[in-house]
Coordinates of C-alpha atoms and ligand atoms in Angstrom, one line a residue:
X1 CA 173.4 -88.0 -84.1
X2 CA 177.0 -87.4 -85.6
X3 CA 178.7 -90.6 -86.7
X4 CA 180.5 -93.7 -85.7
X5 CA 183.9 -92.2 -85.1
X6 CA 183.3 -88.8 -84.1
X7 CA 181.3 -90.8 -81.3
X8 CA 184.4 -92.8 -80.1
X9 CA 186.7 -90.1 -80.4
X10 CA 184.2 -88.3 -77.6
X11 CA 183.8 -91.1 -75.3
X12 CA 187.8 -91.3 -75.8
X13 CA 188.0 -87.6 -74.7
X14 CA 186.0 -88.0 -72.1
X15 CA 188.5 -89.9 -70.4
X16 CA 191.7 -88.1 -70.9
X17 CA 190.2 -84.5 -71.7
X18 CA 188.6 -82.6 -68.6
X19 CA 184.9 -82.4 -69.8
X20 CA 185.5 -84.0 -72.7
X21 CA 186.4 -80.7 -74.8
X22 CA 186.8 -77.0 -73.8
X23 CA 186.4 -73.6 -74.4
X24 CA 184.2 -72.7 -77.5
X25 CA 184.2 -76.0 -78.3
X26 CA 182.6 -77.4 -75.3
X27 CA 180.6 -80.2 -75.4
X28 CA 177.1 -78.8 -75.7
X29 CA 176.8 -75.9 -77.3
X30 CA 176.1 -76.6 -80.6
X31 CA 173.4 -79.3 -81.5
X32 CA 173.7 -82.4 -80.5
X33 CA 174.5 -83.9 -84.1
X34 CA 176.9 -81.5 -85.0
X35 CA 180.5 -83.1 -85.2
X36 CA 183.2 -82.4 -82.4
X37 CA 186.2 -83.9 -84.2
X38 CA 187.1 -82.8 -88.2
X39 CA 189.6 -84.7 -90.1
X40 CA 190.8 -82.2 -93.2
X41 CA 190.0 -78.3 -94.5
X42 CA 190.3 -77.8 -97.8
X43 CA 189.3 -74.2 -99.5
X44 CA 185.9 -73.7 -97.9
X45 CA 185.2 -76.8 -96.9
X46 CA 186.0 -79.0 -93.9
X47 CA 185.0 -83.0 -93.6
X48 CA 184.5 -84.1 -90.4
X49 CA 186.3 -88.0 -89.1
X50 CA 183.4 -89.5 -90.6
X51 CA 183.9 -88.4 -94.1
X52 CA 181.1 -85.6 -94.2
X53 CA 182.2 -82.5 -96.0
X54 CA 180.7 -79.2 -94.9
X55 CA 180.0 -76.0 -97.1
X56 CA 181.9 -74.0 -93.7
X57 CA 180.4 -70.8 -92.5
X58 CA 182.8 -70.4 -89.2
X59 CA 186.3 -70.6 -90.9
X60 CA 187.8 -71.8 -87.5
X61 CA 185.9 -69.3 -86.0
X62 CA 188.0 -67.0 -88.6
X63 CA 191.8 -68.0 -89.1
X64 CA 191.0 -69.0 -93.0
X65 CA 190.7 -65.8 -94.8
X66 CA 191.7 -66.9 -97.8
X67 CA 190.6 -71.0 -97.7
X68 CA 191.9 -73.6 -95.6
X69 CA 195.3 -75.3 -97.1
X70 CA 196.0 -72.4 -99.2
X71 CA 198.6 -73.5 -101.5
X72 CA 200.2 -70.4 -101.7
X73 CA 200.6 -69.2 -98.4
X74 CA 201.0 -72.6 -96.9
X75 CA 203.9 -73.1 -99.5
X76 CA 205.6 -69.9 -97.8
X77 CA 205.0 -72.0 -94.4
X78 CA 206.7 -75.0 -95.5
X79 CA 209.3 -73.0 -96.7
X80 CA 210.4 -71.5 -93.7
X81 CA 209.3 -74.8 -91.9
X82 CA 212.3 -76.4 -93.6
X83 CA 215.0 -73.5 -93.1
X84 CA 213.8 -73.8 -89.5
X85 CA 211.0 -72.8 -87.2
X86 CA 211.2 -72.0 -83.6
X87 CA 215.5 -71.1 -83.3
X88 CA 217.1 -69.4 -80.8
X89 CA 216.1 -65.9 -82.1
X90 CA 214.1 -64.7 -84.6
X91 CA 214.9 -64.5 -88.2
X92 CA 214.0 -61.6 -90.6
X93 CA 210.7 -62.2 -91.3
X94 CA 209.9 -60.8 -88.2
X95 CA 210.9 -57.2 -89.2
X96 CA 209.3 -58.2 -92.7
X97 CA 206.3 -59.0 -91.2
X98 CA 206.5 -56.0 -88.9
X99 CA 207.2 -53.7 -91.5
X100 CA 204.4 -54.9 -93.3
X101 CA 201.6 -55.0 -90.5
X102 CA 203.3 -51.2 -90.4
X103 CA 202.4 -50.5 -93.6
X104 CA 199.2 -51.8 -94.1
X105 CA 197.8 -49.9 -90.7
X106 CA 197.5 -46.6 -91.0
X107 CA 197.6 -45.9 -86.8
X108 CA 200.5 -48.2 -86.3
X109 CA 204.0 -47.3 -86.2
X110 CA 205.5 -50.6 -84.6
X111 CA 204.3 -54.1 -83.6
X112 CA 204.5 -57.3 -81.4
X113 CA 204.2 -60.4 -82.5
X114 CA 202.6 -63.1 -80.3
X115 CA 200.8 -66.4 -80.6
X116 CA 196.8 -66.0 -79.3
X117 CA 194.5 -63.2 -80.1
X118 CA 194.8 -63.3 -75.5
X119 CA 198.7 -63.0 -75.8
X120 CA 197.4 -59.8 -77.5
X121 CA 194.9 -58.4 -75.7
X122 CA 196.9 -58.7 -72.4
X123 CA 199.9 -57.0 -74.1
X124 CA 197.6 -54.3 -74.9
X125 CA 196.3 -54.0 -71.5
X126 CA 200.1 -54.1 -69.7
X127 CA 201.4 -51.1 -72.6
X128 CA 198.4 -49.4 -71.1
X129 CA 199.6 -49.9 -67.5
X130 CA 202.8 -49.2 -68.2
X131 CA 202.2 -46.1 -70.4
X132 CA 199.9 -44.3 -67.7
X133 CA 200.9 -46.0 -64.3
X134 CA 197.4 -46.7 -64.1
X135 CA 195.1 -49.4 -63.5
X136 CA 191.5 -49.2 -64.6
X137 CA 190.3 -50.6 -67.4
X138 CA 186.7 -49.4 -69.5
X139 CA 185.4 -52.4 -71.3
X140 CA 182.0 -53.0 -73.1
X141 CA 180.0 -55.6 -70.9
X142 CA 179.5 -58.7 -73.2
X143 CA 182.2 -58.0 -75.3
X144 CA 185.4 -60.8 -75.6
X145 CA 188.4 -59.9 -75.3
X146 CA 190.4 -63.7 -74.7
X147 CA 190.7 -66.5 -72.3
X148 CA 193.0 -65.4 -69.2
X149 CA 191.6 -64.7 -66.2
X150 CA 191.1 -60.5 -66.3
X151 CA 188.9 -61.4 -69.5
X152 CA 187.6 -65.3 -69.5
X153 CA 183.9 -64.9 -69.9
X154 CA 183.3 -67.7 -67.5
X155 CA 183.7 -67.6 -63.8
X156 CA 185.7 -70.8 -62.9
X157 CA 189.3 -70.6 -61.5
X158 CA 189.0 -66.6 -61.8
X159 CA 189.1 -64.6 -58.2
X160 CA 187.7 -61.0 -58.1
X161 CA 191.4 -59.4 -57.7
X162 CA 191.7 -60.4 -61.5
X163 CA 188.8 -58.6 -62.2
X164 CA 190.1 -55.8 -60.1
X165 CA 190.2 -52.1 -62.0
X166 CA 187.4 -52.4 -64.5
X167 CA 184.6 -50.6 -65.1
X168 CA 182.1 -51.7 -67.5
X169 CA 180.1 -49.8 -70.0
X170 CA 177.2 -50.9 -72.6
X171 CA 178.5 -50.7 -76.6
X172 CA 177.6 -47.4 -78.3
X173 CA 176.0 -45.7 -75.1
X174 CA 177.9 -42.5 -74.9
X175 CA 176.5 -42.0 -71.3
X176 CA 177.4 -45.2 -69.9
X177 CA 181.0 -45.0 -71.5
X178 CA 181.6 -41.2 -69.9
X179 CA 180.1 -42.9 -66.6
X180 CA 182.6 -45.7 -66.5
X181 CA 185.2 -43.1 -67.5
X182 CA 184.4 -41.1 -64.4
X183 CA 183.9 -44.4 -62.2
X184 CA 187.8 -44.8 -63.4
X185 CA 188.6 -40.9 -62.0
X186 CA 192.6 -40.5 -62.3
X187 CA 192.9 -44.1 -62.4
X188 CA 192.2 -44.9 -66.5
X189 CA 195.0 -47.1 -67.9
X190 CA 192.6 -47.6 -71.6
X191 CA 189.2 -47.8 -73.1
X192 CA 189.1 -51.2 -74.8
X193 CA 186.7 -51.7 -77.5
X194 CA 185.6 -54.2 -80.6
X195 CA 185.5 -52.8 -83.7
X196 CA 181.8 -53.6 -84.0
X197 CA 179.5 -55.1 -81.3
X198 CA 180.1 -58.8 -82.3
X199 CA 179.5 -60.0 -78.7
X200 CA 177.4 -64.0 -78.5
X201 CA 174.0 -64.2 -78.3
X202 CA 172.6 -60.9 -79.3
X203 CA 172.7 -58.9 -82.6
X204 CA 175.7 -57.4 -83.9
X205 CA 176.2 -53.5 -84.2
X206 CA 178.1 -51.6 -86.4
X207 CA 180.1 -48.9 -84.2
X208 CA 178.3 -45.9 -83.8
X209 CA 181.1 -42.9 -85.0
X210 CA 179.7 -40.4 -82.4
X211 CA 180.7 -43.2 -80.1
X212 CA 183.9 -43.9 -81.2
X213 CA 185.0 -40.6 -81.7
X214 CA 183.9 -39.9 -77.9
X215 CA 185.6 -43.0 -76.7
X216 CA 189.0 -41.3 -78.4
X217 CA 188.4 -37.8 -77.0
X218 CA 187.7 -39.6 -73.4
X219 CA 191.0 -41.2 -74.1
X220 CA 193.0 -38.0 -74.6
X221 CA 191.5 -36.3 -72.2
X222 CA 192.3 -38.7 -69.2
X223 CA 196.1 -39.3 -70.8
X224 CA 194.8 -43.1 -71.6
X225 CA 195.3 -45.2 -74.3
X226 CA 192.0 -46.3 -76.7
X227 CA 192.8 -50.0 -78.1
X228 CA 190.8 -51.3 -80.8
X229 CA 190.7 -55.0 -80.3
X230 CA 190.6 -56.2 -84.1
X231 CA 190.9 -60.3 -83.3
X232 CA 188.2 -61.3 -84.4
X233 CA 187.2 -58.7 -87.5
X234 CA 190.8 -57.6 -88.4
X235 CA 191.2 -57.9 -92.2
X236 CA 186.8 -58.8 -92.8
X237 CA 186.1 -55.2 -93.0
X238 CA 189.2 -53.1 -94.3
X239 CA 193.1 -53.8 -95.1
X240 CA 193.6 -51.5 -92.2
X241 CA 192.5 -51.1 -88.8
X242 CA 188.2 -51.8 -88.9
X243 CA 187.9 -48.7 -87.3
X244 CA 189.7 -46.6 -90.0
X245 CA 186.5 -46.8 -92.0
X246 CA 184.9 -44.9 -89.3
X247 CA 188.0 -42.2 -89.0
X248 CA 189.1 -43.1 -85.5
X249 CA 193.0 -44.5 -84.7
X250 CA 193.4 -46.0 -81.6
X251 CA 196.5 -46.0 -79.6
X252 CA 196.5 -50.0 -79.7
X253 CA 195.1 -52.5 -81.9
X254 CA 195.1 -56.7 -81.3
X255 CA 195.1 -58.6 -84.3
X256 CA 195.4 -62.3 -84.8
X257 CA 193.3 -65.1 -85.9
X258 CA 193.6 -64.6 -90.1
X259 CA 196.7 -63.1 -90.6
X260 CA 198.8 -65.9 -91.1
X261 CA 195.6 -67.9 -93.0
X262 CA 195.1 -70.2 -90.0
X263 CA 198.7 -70.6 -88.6
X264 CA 199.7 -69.3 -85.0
X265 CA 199.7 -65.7 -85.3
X266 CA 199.0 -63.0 -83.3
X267 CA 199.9 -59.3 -83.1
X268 CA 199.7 -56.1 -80.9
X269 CA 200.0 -52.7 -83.2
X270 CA 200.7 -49.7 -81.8
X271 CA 201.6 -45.6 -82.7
X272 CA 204.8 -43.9 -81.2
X273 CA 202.7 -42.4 -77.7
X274 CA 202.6 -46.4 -76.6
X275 CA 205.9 -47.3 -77.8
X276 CA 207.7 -46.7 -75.0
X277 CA 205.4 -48.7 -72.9
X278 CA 205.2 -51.1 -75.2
X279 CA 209.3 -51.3 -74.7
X280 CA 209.0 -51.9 -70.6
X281 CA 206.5 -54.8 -70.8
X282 CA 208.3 -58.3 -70.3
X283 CA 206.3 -60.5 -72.7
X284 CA 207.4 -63.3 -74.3
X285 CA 206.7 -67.2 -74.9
X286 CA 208.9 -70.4 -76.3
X287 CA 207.4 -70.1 -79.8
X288 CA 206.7 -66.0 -80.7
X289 CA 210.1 -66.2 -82.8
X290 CA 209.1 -68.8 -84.6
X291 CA 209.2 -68.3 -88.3
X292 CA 207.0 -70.6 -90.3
X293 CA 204.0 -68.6 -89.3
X294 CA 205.8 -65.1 -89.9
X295 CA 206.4 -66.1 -93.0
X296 CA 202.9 -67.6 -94.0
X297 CA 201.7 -64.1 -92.3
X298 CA 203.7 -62.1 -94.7
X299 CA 202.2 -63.8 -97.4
X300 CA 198.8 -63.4 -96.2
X301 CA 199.2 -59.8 -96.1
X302 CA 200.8 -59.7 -99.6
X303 CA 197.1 -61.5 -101.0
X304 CA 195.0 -59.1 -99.0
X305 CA 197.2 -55.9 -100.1
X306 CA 196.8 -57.2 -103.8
X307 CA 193.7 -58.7 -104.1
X308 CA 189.8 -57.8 -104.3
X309 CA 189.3 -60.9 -101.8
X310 CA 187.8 -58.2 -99.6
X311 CA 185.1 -57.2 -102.1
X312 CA 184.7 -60.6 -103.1
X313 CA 183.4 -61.5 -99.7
X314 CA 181.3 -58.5 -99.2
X315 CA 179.7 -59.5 -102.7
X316 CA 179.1 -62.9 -101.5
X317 CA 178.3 -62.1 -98.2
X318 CA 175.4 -59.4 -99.4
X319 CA 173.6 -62.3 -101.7
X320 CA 173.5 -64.5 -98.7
X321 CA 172.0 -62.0 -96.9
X322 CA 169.7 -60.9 -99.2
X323 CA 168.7 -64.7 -100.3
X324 CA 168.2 -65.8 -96.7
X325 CA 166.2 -62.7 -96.2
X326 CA 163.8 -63.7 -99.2
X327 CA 163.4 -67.4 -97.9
X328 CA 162.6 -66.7 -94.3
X329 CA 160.0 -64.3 -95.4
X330 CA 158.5 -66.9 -97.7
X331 CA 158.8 -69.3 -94.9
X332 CA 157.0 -67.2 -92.5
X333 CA 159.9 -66.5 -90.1
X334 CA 161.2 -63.4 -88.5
X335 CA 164.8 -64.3 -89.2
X336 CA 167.6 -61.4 -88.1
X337 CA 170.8 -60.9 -89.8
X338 CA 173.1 -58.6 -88.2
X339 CA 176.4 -57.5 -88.5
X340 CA 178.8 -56.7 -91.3
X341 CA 177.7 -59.3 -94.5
X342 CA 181.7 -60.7 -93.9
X343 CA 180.9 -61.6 -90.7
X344 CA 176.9 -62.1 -90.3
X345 CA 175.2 -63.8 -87.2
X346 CA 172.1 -65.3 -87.5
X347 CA 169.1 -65.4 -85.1
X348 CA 165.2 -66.0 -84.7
X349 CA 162.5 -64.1 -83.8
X350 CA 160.3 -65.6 -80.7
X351 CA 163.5 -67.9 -80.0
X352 CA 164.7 -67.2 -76.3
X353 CA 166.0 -70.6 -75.8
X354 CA 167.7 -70.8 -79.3
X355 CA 165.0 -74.0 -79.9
X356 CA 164.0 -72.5 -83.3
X357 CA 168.4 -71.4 -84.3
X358 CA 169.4 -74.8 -83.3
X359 CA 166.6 -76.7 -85.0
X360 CA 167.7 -74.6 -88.3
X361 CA 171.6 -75.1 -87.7
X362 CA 170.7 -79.0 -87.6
X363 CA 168.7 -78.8 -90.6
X364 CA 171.4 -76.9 -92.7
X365 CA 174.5 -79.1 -91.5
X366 CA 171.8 -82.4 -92.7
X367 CA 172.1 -80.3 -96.1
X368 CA 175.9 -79.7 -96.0
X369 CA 176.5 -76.7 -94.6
X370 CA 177.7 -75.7 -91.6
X371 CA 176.4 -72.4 -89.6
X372 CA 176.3 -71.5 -86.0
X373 CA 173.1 -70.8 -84.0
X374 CA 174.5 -68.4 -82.0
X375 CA 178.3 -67.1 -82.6
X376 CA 178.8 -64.7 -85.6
X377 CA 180.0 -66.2 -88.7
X378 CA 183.0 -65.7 -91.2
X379 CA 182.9 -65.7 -94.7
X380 CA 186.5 -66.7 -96.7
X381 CA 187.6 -65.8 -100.1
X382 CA 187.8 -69.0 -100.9
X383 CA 183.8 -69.3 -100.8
X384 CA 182.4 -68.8 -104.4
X385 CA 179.0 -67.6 -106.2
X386 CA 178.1 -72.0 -106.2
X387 CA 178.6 -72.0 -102.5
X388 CA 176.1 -69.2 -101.5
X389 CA 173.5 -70.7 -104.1
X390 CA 174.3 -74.2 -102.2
X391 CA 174.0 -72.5 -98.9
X392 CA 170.7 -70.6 -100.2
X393 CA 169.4 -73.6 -101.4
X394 CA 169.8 -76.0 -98.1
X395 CA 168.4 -72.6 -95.9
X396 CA 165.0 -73.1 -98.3
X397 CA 164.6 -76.6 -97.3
X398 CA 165.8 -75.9 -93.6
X399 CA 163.2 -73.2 -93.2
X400 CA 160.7 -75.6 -94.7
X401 CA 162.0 -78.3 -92.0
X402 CA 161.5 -76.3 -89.4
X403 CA 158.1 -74.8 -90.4
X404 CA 157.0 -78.5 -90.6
X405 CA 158.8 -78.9 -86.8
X406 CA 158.2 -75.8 -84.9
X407 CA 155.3 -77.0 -83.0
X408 CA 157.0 -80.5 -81.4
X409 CA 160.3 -78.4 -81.1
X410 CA 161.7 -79.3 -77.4
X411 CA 164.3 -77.1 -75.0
X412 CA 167.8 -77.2 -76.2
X413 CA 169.5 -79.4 -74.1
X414 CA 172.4 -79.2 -72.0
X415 CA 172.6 -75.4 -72.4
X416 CA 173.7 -74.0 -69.1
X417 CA 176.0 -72.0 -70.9
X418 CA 172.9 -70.1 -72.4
X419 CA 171.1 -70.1 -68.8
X420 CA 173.1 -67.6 -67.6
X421 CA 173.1 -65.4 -70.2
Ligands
PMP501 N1 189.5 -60.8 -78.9 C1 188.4 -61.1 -79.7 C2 187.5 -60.0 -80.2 C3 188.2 -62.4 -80.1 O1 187.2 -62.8 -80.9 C4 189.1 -63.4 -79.6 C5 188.9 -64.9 -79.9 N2 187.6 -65.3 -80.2 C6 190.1 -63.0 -78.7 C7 190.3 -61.7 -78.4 C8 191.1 -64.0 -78.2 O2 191.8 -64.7 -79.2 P1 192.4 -66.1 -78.9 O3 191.3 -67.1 -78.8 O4 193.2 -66.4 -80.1 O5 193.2 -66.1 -77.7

C-alpha cells in the first residue's frame, strides 16, 4: 500500500494521463506498494510525496552517476541556466563538450549531441543507412535499444514496415549472429549491440570477446558499420567506450543517460569512416543546443576523468554482491546476481512469475531501500560503505520475511507485461 498522496496523485493521473503512467514506469510493474510519484533526490537517496526516503538502487534507471543534486555539477547547470539555455544556436560548450566526449573515447573522432538515449540510437541507425545505402539492421533479440517505433519493445501503434530490414540474432551466439548477417546478404546497413547482455527479465552477460570480435570482422567484411549502444552502461564499466575493455571499437557508440548527472543529455560518437554519413543525416530537435545540460555534461566528464568514483562503485558494488550472496545462502534461497557489480540485477531461483523477486523487493523498500525485481540496477558514487551495510542489513530481514511467506505467496498481479515474455 503506498501512502495517502502518492494515492491521489494516481487516481489524479488516471484522469488526465493515458493509463495513468507510461513507459517503464507503467502502472503495474513493480509491486503494488511501491511509490509512483517522488518528491526530492538527494545523493543516493530519493523520498517519495509521502515523505519516505529510499536507500535508491535504480538511480533513475541510471542518469545519477555521481548522486542526485550534485552540488558541483548542478552549480555548472545553473550557471549556464542563467547566461541562457536553449538560444538560437549553440554556445561553446558544445565543442567543449564534443571535444571532451572525443577525448575520453578512444574510437571516437566526432560527436552529436541529442536529448534521449532514442534520439541516439536512431541517429546511429540513419549514419548507418546513409554510410552504406543499406537497410538491414542485426540486432540481439531482447535487447533495448529506445522507444520509437523501429525499436519500442511493445507492439502498440508500431506497423511491421517499421520493423522492416532486421534480422535478429541471440547475444553471444556466434552462429546465430553470422546467420542474421547472411539473412541481411548485400543489404547490412550495422550490427547493433549492448555492451553487455543487460536485456529485462533474464540474467545479464558479460560480452563474450570471441563474439565481439566476430561481430567487428562481420562488420568489415560486409562494408557495415558495428555500433556499440552504451546508454544504459556508458561510464559504469570504463571512462571509455564499455567495450574498450574487451579491445573492440565500434564504428558508432550511443551514450546518454549519466553524462550530464541526470540532466537531458544524450550523444552519438563516431570514428572518421561514419563521419561523412553522420554529416548527410537531418537530425535535429528545439532543445539539442541547449546549454545548461552541455555544460553540466562537461562537468560530469571532468569528475569521471579525475576521480576513482569508478572503482569506488565497483568496491561497493562487489560487497553487495558478496553480502547478498552470504544471506540468501543462510536463508536457504537460490538467489542469482548477474551482471557487472555497477550494474547487478537480481533474480530467484524457482521464481517464473517473479512471486518470490516481488515479495523480496516489497520487503526491502518496507526496510528503506529501494531495488527492482526485474530491471538491472545502478549503483552511484554517491552510495557509501553505510549504505551497502544498510542495504545488507534490510536484505537479511527481507530474506527472513519471505522465508516466513513463501508458502501463502500469491501470482503477481496485473503483470501482462511479464505474460508475454
Ligand atoms: N539504449 C539502451 C541500452 C537503454 O537502456 C535505453 C534506455 N533505457 C535506451 C537506449 C533509450 O534511451 P532513452 O530512454 O533515453 O530514450
Amino acid at each position: 500500500m503506498t501512502g495517502p498522496a502518492d494515492r491521489d496523485l494516481r487516481r489524479r493521473a488516471e484522469a488526465v494521463i493515458p493509463g495513468g503512467m507510461y513507459g517503464h514506469q507503467s502502472i503495474g510493474l513493480l509491486p503494488d506498494d511501491y511509490p509512483q510519484f517522488f518528491r526530492s533526490g538527494s545523493g543516493a537517496h530519493i523520498t517519495d510525496v509521502d515523505g519516505r526516503r529510499y536507500l535508491d538502487f535504480m538511480c533513475a534507471y541510471g542518469p545519477s552517476l555521481f548522486g542526485y543534486v550534485d552540488p558541483g555539477i548542478d552549480a555548472a547547470y545553473v550557471k549556464q541556466l542563467s547566461e541562457g539555455d536553449a538560444l538560437t544556436g549553440p554556445g561553446a560548450r558544445m565543442v567543449e563538450l564534443a571535444e571532451g566526449m572525443v577525448s575520453m573515447v578512444s574510437h571516437a573522432d566526432w560527436a552529436m549531441f541529442c536529448k534521449n538515449g532514442t534520439d541516439a540510437t536512431t541517429m546511429a541507425m540513419m549514419t548507418a543507412r546513409a554510410h552504406t545505402g543499406r537497410k538491414t539492421l542485426v540486432l540481439a533479440k531482447g535487447a533495448y535499444h529506445g522507444a520509437a517505433p523501429w525499436c519500442t519493445p511493445r507492439p502498440g501503434g508500431v506497423i511491421p514496415s517499421d520493423r522492416a530490414h532486421q534480422q535478429s540474432c541471440s547475444y553471444n551466439d556466434i552462429p546465430s549472429l553470422e546467420a542474421a548477417v547472411a539473412a541481411a546478404g548485400d543489404d547490412l546497413a550495422a550490427i547493433f549491440a549492448a555492451p553487455f547482455r543487460h536485456d529485462a527479465f533474464v540474467d545479464q552477460a558479460a560480452p563474450d570477446p570471441a563474439y565481439a570480435r566476430r561481430a567487428r570482422q562481420l562488420a568489415d567484411e560486409r562494408g557495415a558499420l558495428l555500433v556499440v549502444d552504451d546508454v544504459r552502461a556508458g561510464f559504469r564499466l570504463a571512462r571509455d567506450c564499455s567495450w574498450s575493455r574487451i579491445g573492440v571499437s565500434p564504428d558508432l557508440s550511443t551514450w546518454g543517460k549519466c553524462i550530464a548527472n541526470g540532466h537531458p543529455l544524450s550523444a552519438l560518437l563516431g570514428n572518421d569512416r561514419a563521419r561523412t554519413g553522420a554529416a548527410s543525416i537531418y537530425v535535429t530537435g528545439s532543445f539539442w543546443f541547449a546549454g545548461a545540460a552541455m555544460a553540466a555534461g562537461i562537468e560530469t566528464l571532468k569528475r569521471i576523468r579525475e576521480t576513482r568514483y569508478l572503482e569506488h562503485i565497483q568496491d561497493l558494488g562487489e560487497t553487495l554482491r558478496e553480502g547478498l550472496a552470504e544471506r540468501a545462502i543462510a536463508a536457504g534461497f537460490g538467489f542469482r546476481q548477474s551482471g557487472p557489480a555497477t550494474m547487478p540485477l537480481f533474480l530467484f531461483d524457482e521464481d517464473p512469475d517473479l512471486r518470490l523477486g516481488f515479495a523480496w523487493s516489497s520487503a526491502m523498500l518496507a526496510r528503506g531501500v529501494y531495488v527492482h525485481p526485474w530491471h538491472n540496477m545502478f549503483l552511484c558514487a554517491a552510495m557509501t560503505p553505510a549504505d551497502i551495510q544498510q542495504a545488507l542489513d534490510a536484505a537479511e530481514g527481507a530474506f527472513a520475511d519471505l522465508k516466513a511467506s513463501r508458502s501463502s505467496l500469491g501470482p503477481v498481479g496485473k503483470m501482462a507485461f511479464l505474460a508475454t515474455r
